[in-house]
Short mmCIF file of C-alpha atoms in Angstrom, two decimals:
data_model
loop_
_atom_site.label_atom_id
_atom_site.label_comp_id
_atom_site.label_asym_id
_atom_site.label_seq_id
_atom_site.Cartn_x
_atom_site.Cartn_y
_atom_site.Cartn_z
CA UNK A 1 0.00 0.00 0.00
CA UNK A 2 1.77 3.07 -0.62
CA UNK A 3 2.86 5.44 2.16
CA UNK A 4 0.30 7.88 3.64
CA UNK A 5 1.09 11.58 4.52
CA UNK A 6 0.44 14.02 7.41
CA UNK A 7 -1.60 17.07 6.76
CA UNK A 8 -5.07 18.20 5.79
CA UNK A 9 -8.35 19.47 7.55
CA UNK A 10 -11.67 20.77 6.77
CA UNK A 11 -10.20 23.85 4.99
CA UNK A 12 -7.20 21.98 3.25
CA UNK A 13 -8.29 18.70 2.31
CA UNK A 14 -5.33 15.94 2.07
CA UNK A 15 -5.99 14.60 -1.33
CA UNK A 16 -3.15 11.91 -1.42
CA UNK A 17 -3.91 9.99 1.83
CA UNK A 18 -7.55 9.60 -0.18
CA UNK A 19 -5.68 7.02 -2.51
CA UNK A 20 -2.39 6.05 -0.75
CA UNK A 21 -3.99 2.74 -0.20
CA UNK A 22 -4.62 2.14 -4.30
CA UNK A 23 -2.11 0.43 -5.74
CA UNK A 24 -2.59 0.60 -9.54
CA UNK A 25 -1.08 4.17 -10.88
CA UNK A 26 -3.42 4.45 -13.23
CA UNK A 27 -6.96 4.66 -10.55
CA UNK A 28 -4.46 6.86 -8.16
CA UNK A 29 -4.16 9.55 -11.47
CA UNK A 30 -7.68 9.05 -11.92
CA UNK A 31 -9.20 9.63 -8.78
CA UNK A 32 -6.25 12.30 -8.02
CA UNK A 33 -7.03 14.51 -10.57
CA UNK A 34 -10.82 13.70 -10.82
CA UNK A 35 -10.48 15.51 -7.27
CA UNK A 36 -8.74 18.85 -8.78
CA UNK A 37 -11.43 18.93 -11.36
CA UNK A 38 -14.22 18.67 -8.74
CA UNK A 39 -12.62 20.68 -5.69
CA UNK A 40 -14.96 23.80 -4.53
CA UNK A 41 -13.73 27.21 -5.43
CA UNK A 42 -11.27 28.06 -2.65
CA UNK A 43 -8.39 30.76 -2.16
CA UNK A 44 -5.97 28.55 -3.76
CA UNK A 45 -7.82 28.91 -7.26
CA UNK A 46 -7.56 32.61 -6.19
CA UNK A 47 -4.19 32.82 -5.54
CA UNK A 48 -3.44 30.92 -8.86
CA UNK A 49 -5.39 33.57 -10.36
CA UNK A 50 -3.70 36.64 -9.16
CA UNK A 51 -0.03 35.22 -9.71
CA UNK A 52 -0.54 33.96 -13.78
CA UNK A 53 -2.62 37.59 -13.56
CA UNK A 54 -0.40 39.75 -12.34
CA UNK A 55 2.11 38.59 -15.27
CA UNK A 56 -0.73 39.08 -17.74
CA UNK A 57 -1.35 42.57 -15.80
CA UNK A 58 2.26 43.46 -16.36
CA UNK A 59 2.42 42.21 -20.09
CA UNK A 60 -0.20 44.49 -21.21
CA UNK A 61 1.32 47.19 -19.07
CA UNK A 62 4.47 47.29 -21.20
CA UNK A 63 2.78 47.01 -24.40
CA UNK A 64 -0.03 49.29 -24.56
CA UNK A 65 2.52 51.86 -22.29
CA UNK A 66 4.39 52.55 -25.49
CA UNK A 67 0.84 53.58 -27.08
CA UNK A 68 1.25 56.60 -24.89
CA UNK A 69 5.60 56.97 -24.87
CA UNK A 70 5.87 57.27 -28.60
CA UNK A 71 4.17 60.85 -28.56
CA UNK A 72 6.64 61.87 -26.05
CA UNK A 73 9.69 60.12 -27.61
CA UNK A 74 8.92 62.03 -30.29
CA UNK A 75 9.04 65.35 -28.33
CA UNK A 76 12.26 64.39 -26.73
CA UNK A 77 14.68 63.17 -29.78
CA UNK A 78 13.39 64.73 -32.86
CA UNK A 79 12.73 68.61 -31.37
CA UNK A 80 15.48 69.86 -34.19
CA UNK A 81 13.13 68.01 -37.44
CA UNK A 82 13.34 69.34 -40.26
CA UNK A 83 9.72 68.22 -40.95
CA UNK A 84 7.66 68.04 -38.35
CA UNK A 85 9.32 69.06 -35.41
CA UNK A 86 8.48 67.24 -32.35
CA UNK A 87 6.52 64.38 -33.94
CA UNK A 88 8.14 60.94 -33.68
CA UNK A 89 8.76 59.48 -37.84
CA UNK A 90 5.80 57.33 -38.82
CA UNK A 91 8.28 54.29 -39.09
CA UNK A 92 9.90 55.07 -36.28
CA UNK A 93 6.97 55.21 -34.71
CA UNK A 94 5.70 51.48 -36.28
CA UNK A 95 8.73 49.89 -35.62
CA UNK A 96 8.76 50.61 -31.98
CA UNK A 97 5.13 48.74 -31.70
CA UNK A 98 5.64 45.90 -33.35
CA UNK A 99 8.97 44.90 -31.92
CA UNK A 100 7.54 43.36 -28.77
CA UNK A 101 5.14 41.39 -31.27
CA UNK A 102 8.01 39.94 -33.10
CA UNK A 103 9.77 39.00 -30.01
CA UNK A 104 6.41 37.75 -28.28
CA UNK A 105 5.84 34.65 -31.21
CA UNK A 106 9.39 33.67 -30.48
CA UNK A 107 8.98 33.58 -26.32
CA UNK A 108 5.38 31.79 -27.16
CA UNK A 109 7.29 28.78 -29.47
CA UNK A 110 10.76 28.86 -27.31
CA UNK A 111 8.77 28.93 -23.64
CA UNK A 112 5.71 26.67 -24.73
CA UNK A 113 8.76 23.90 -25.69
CA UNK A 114 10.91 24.21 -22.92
CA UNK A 115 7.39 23.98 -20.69
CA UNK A 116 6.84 20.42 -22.01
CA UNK A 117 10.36 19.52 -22.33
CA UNK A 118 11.86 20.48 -18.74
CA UNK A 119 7.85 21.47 -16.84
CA UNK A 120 5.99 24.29 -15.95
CA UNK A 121 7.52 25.22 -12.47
CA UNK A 122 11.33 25.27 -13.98
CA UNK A 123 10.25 27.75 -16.42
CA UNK A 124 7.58 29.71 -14.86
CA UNK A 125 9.35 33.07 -13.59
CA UNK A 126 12.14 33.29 -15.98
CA UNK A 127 10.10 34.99 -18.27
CA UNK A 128 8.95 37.51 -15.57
CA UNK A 129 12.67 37.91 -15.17
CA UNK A 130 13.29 38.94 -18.56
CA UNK A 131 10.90 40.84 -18.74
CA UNK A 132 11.32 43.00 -15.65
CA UNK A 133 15.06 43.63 -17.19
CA UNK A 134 14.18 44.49 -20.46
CA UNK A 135 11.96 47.06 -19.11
CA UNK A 136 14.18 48.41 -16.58
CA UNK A 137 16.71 48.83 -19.41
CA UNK A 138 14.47 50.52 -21.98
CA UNK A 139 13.38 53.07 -19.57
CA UNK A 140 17.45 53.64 -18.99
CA UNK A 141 17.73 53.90 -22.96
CA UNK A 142 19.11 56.79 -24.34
CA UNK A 143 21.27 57.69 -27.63
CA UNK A 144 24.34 57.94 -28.50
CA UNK A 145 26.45 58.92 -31.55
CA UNK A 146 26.84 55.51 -32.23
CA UNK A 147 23.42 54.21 -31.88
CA UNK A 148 19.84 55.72 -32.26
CA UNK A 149 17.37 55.58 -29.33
CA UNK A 150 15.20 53.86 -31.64
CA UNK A 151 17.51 51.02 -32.24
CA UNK A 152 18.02 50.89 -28.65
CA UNK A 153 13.78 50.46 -27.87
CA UNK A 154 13.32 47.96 -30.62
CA UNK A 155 16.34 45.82 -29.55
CA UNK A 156 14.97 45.91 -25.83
CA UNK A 157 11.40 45.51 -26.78
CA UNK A 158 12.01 42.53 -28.85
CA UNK A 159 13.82 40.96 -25.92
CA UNK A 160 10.69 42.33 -22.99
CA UNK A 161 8.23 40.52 -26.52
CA UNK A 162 10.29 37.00 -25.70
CA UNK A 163 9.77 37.60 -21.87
CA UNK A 164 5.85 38.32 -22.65
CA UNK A 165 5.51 35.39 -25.41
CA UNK A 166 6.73 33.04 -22.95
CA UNK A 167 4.36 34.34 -19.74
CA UNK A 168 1.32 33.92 -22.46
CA UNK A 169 1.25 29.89 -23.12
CA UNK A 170 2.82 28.94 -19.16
CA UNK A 171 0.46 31.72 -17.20
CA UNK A 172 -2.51 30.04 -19.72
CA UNK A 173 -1.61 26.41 -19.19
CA UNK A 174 -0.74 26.70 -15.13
CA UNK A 175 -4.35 28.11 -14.62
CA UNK A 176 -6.26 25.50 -16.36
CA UNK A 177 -4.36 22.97 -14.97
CA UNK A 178 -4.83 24.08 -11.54
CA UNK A 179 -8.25 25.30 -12.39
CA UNK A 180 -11.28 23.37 -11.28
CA UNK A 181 -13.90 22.19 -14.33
CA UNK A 182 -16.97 23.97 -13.35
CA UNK A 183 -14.76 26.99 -13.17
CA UNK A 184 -12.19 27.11 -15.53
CA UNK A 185 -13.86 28.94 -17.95
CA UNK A 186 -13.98 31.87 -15.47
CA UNK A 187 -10.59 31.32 -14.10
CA UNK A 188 -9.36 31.61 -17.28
CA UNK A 189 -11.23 34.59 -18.17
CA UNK A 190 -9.79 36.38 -14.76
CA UNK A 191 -5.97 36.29 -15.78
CA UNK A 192 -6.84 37.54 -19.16
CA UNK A 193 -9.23 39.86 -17.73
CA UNK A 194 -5.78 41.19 -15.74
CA UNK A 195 -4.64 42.74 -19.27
CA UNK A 196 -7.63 45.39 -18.90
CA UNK A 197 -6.55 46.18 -15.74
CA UNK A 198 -3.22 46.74 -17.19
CA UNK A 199 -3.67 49.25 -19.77
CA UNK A 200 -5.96 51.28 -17.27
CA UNK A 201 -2.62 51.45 -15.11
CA UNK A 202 -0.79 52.35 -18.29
CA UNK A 203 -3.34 55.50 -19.00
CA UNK A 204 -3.47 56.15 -15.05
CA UNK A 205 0.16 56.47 -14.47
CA UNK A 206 0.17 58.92 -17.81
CA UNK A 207 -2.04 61.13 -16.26
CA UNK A 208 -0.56 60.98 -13.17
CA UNK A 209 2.99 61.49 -14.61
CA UNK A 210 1.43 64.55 -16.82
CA UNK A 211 0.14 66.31 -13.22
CA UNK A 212 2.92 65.56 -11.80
CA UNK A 213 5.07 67.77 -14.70
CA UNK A 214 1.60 70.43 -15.32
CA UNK A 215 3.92 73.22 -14.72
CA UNK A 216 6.85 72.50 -17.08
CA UNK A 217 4.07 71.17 -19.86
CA UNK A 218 2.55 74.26 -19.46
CA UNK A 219 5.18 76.37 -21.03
CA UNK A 220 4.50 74.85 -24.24
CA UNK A 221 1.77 75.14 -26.89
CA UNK A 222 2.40 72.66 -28.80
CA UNK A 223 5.48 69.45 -29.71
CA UNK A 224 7.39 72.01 -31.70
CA UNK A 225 8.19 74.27 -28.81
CA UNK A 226 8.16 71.91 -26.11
CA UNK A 227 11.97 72.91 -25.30
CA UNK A 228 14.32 73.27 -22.41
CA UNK A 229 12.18 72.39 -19.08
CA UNK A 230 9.32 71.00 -20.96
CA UNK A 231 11.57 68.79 -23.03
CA UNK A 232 13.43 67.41 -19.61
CA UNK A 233 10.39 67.17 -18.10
CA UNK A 234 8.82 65.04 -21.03
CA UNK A 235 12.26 62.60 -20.95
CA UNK A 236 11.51 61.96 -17.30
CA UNK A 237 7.46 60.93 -18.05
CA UNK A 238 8.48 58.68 -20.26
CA UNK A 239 11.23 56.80 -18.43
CA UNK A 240 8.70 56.52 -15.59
CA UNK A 241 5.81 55.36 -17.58
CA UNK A 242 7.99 52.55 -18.73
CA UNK A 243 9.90 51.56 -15.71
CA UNK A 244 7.02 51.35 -13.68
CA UNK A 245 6.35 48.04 -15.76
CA UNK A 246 8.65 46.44 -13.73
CA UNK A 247 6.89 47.11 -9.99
CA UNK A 248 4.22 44.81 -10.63
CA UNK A 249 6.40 41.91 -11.92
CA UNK A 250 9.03 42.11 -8.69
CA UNK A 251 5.86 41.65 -6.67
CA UNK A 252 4.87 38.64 -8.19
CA UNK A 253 8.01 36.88 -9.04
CA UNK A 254 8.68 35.63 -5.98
CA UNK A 255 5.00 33.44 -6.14
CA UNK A 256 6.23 32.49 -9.46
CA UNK A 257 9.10 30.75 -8.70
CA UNK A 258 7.61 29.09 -5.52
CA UNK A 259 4.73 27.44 -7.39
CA UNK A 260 4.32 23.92 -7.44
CA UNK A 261 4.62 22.11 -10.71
CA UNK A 262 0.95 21.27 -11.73
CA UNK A 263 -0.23 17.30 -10.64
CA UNK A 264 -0.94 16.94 -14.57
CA UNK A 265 2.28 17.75 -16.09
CA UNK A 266 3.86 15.54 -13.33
CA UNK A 267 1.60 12.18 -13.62
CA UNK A 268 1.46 12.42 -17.70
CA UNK A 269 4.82 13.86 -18.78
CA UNK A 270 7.32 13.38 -15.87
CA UNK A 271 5.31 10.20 -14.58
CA UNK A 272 6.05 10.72 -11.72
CA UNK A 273 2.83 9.40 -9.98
CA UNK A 274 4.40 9.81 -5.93
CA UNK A 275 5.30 13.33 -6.64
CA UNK A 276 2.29 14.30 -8.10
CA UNK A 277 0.14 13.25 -5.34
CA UNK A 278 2.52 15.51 -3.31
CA UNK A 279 2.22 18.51 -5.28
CA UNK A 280 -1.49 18.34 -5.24
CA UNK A 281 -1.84 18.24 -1.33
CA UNK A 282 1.06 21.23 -1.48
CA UNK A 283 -1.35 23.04 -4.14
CA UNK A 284 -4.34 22.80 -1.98
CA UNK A 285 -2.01 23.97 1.05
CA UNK A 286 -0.59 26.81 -0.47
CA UNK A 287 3.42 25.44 -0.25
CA UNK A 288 5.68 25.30 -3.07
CA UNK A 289 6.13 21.85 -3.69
CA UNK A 290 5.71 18.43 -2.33
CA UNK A 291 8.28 16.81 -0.90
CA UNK A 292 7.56 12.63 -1.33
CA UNK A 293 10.11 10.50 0.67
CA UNK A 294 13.13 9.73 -2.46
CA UNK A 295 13.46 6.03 -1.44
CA UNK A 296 9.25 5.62 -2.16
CA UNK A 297 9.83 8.15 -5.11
CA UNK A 298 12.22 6.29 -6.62
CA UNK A 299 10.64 2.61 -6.21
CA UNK A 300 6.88 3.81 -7.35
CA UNK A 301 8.53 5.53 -10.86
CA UNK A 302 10.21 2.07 -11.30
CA UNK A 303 6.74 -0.01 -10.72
CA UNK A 304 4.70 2.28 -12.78
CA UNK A 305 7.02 2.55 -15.48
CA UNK A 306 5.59 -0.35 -17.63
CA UNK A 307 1.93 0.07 -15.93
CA UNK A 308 0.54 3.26 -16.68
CA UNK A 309 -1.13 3.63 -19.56
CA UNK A 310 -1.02 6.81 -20.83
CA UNK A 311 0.96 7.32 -23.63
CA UNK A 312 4.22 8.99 -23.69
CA UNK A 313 4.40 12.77 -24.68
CA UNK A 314 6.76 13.09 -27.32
CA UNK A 315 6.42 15.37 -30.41
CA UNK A 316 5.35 12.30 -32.32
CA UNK A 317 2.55 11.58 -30.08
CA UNK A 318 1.59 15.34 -30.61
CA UNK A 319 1.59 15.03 -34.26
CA UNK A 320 -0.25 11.80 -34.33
CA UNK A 321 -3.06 13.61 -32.07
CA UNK A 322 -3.69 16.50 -34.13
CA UNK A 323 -3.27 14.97 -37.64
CA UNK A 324 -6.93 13.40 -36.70
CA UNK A 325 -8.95 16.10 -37.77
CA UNK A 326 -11.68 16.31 -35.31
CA UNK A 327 -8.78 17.46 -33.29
CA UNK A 328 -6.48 19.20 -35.94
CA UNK A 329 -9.80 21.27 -37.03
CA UNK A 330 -10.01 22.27 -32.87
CA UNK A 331 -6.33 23.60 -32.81
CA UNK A 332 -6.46 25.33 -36.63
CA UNK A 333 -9.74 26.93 -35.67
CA UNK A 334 -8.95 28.34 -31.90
CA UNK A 335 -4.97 29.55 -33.14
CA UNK A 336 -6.56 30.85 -36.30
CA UNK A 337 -9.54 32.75 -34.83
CA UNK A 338 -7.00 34.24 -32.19
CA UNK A 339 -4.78 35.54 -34.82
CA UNK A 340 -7.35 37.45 -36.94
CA UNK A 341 -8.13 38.83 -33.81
CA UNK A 342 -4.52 39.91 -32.32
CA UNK A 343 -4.41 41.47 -36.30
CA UNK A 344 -7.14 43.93 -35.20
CA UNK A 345 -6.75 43.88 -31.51
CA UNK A 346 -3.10 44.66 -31.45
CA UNK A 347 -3.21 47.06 -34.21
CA UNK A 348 -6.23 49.27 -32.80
CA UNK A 349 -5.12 48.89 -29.12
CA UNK A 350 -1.40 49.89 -29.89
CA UNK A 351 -2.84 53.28 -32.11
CA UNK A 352 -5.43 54.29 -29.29
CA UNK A 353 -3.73 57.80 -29.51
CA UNK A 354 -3.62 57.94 -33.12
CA UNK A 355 -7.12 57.29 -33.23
CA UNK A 356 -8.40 59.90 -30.51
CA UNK A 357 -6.31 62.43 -32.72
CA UNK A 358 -8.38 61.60 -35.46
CA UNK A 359 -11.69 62.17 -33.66
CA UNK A 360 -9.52 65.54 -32.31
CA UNK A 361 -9.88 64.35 -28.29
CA UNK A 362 -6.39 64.53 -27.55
CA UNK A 363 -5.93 67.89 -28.97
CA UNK A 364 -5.40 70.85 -26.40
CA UNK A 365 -3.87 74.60 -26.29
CA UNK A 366 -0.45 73.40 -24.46
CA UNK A 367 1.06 70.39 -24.27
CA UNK A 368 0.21 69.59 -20.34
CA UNK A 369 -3.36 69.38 -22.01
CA UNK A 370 -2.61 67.36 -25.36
CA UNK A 371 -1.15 64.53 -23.03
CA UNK A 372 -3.49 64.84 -20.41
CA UNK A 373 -6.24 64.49 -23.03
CA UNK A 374 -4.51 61.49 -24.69
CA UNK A 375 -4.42 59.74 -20.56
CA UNK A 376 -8.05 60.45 -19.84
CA UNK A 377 -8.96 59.11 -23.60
CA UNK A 378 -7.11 56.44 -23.41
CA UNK A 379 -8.58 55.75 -19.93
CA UNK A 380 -11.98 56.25 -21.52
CA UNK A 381 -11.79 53.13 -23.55
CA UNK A 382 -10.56 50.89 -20.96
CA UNK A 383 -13.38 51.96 -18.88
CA UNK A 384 -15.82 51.96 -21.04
CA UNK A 385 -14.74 49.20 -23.32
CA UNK A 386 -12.43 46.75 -22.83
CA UNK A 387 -13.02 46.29 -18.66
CA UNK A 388 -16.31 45.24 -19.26
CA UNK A 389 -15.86 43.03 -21.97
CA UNK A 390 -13.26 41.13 -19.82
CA UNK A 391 -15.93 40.71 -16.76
CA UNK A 392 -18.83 40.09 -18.36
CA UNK A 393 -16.98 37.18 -19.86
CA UNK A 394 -15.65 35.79 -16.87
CA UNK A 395 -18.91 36.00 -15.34
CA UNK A 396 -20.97 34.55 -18.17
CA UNK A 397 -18.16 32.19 -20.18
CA UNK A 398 -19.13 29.01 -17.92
CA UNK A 399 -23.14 29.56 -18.07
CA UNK A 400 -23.52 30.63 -22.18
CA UNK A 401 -20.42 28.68 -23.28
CA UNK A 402 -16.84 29.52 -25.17
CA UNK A 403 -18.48 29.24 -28.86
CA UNK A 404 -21.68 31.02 -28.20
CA UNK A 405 -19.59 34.21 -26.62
CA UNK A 406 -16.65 33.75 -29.59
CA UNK A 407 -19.47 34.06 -32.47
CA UNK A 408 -20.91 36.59 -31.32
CA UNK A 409 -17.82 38.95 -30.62
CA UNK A 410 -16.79 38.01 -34.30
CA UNK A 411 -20.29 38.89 -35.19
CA UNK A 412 -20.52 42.16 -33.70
CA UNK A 413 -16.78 43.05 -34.62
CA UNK A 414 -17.52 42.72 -38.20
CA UNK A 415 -20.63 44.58 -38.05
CA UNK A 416 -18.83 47.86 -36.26
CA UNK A 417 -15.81 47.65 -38.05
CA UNK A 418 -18.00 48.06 -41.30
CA UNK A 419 -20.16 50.40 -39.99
CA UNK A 420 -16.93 52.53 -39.07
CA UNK A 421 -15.17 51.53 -42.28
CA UNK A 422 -17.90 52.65 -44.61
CA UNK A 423 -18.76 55.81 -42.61
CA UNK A 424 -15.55 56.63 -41.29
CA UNK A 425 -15.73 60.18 -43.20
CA UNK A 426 -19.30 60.57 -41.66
CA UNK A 427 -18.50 59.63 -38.61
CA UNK A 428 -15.84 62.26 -37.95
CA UNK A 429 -17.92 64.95 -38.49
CA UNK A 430 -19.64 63.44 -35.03
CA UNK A 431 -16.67 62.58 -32.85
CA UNK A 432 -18.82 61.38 -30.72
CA UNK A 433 -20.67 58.61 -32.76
CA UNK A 434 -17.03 57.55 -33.91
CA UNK A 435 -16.01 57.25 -29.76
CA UNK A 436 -18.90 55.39 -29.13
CA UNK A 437 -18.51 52.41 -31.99
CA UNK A 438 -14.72 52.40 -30.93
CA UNK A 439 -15.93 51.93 -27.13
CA UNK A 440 -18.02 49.11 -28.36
CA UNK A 441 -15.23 47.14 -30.67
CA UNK A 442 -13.48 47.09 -27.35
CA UNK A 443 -16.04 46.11 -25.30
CA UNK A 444 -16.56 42.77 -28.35
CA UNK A 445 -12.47 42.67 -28.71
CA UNK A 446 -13.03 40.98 -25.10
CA UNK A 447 -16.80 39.55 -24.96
#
């Protein structure tokens, strides 16, 4: 009979002493994870919540922040254009926002690998690392005869995009592993949820920033003139707008790399059926890992080795699974249908400013009141739009289901974005109409 452990009470239920007396593998992985699936929402499934969403929190920090930075980069190193004085280069201004994208497919292929290769728990916090470094070091960029600040962003971005790619699959994949069935849908939909709150920090801190520097911004009337204390001013926002990025990820690194690897990774890939059971009674607990006596470890991996029937994960075993197409059709349709949205998502969300300076809201007599404008518009549509859309999913994604909610946001999407298309010239002569169908796209971007 295999070994039972201390531990457990009414409010942290000991899980492995449930099935220490089972001796086929096979009913112990069953019944083990049968109980994950089943458990009552508790604070664990909170906690596992708030530390995969405080990454997602601080990924959408440092990409929609540079929505806002770009306008002020622009105010900083290109005062002395010939054209345009004050106005950051159109592919300057491009390159900067897409960087991170480049670098973020890389971390997602790179840290989704590793994940399977060498588990979750090994990787899970390295990313946050290289992330809160890149950011720390872009908001320490500057330029130099040798090298453009531009250069210097993009290269730093790219690397903070690998940092983010990788957070995206393991903060995705911990959840719904730890996540409970009748909630998972919600779970899920609270550390994604954690990228609204994100850019309304991003637009908070702007505004704050921009108060903070009123009386410098105020001695200019516009980008062009914005020179001597405006201009220093204006390098300090920016540097602060970025580095802040990095506060929220500190906070939660040190949850990060005290997680315990999830029971699911460690029965099917590692097979490692004592440790598992270990890590689920440390998950429930709130410790970092399990800690099975080696001697039983070792003796129960040697047993099992032949008996459990699960097959081996290898890549082969991957390809074999999804060249069936009842499942190929389930991966091409979900990664497909999440690209066409990142096309619009991403390119909107990253162009929020360029977009209230077409409706003229971030316009203003000085330039304390162009950027405070461009914070409280950007703030606007958080609020009013994306926020929302994030909540009303979580509350609604396990009761109307994940296809009904995904047709309909690609439903409405296409009607607004045709409405807008079409009468986009219309539109702007009512600012307000225009606001108002932008509002909503968020609001569907996340519903």
């Amino acid at each position: 009979m295999a070994r039972t452990t201390a531990g457990g009470n009414a409010a942290f239920h000991n899980f492995h002493n449930d099935y220490a007396h089972i001796e086929d593998p096979n009913e112990r992985r069953r019944l083990a994870l049968a109980e994950i699936d089943k458990a009552p929402f508790g604070w664990y499934h909170v906690r596992a919540v708030v530390v995969a969403g405080i990454g997602f929190f601080t990924d959408a920090y440092d990409i929609f922040a540079i929505n806002l930075v770009t306008s002020m980069l622009g105010v900083v190193y290109w005062q002395t254009a010939k054209s345009k004085p004050g106005t950051i280069p159109t592919d300057s201004d491009t390159a900067i926002k897409v960087a991170t994208s480049g670098g973020t497919v890389l971390g997602q292929v790179g840290f989704g690998i590793l994940a399977d290769v060498v588990g979750r728990k090994r990787m899970y916090g390295l990313e946050l690392i290289l992330i809160i470094f890149a950011t720390l070091a872009q908001s320490l960029s500057a330029a130099s005869p040798a090298m453009s600040v531009v250069g210097l962003i993009i290269f730093w971005r790219v690397l903070m995009g690998v940092g983010i790619g990788g957070d995206y699959p393991l903060s995705s994949i911990i959840t719904s592993e730890f996540a409970t069935t009748k909630w998972r849908g919600a779970m899920m939909g609270a550390v994604f949820a954690m990228q609204g709150i994100g850019q309304l920090a991003a637009a908070l801190i702007a505004l704050i920033v921009t108060s903070g520097f009123k009386e410098s911004l105020l001695t200019a009337k516009g980008a062009s003139s914005c020179d001597g204390v405006c201009r220093l001013a204006v390098d300090k926002m920016w540097r602060v707008i970025i580095g802040f990025g990095a506060v929220p990820g500190c906070i939660a690194l040190y949850y990060r790399l005290t997680i315990p690897e999830t029971p699911r990774y460690t029965f099917d890939v590692a097979r490692d059926v004592e440790k598992a059971g270990e890590d689920t009674k440390a998950y429930i607990q709130g410790k970092a890992e399990g800690r099975p006596d080696e001697v039983r470890r070792v003796t129960v991996i040697a047993d099992t080795e032949g008996r459990l029937e699960i097959p081996k994960a290898s890549f082969g075993d991957f390809v074999r699974h999804y060249r069936q197409w009842k499942f190929g059709k389930v991966l091409l349709g979900t990664a497909g249908s999440w690209f066409f949205l990142d096309v619009a998502f991403y390119g909107l969300g990253l162009n929020n400013s360029i977009i209230l300076g077409a409706i003229g809201y971030s316009k203003g007599d000085t330039m304390y009141e162009i950027f405070r404008r461009n914070a409280v518009g950007n703030l606007i549509l958080v609020c009013a739009g994306a926020i929302p859309g994030y909540w009303v999913t979580v509350f609604t994604v396990d009761t109307l289901g994940r296809k009904t909610i995904q047709i309909m946001g690609f439903v409405m999407l296409t009607i607004l974005f045709v409405i807008i298309g079409f009468a986009y010239h219309v539109l702007l002569k009512h600012n307000g109409a225009l606001l108002a169908l932008y509002v909503l796209a968020q609001f569907f971007f996340n519903f």
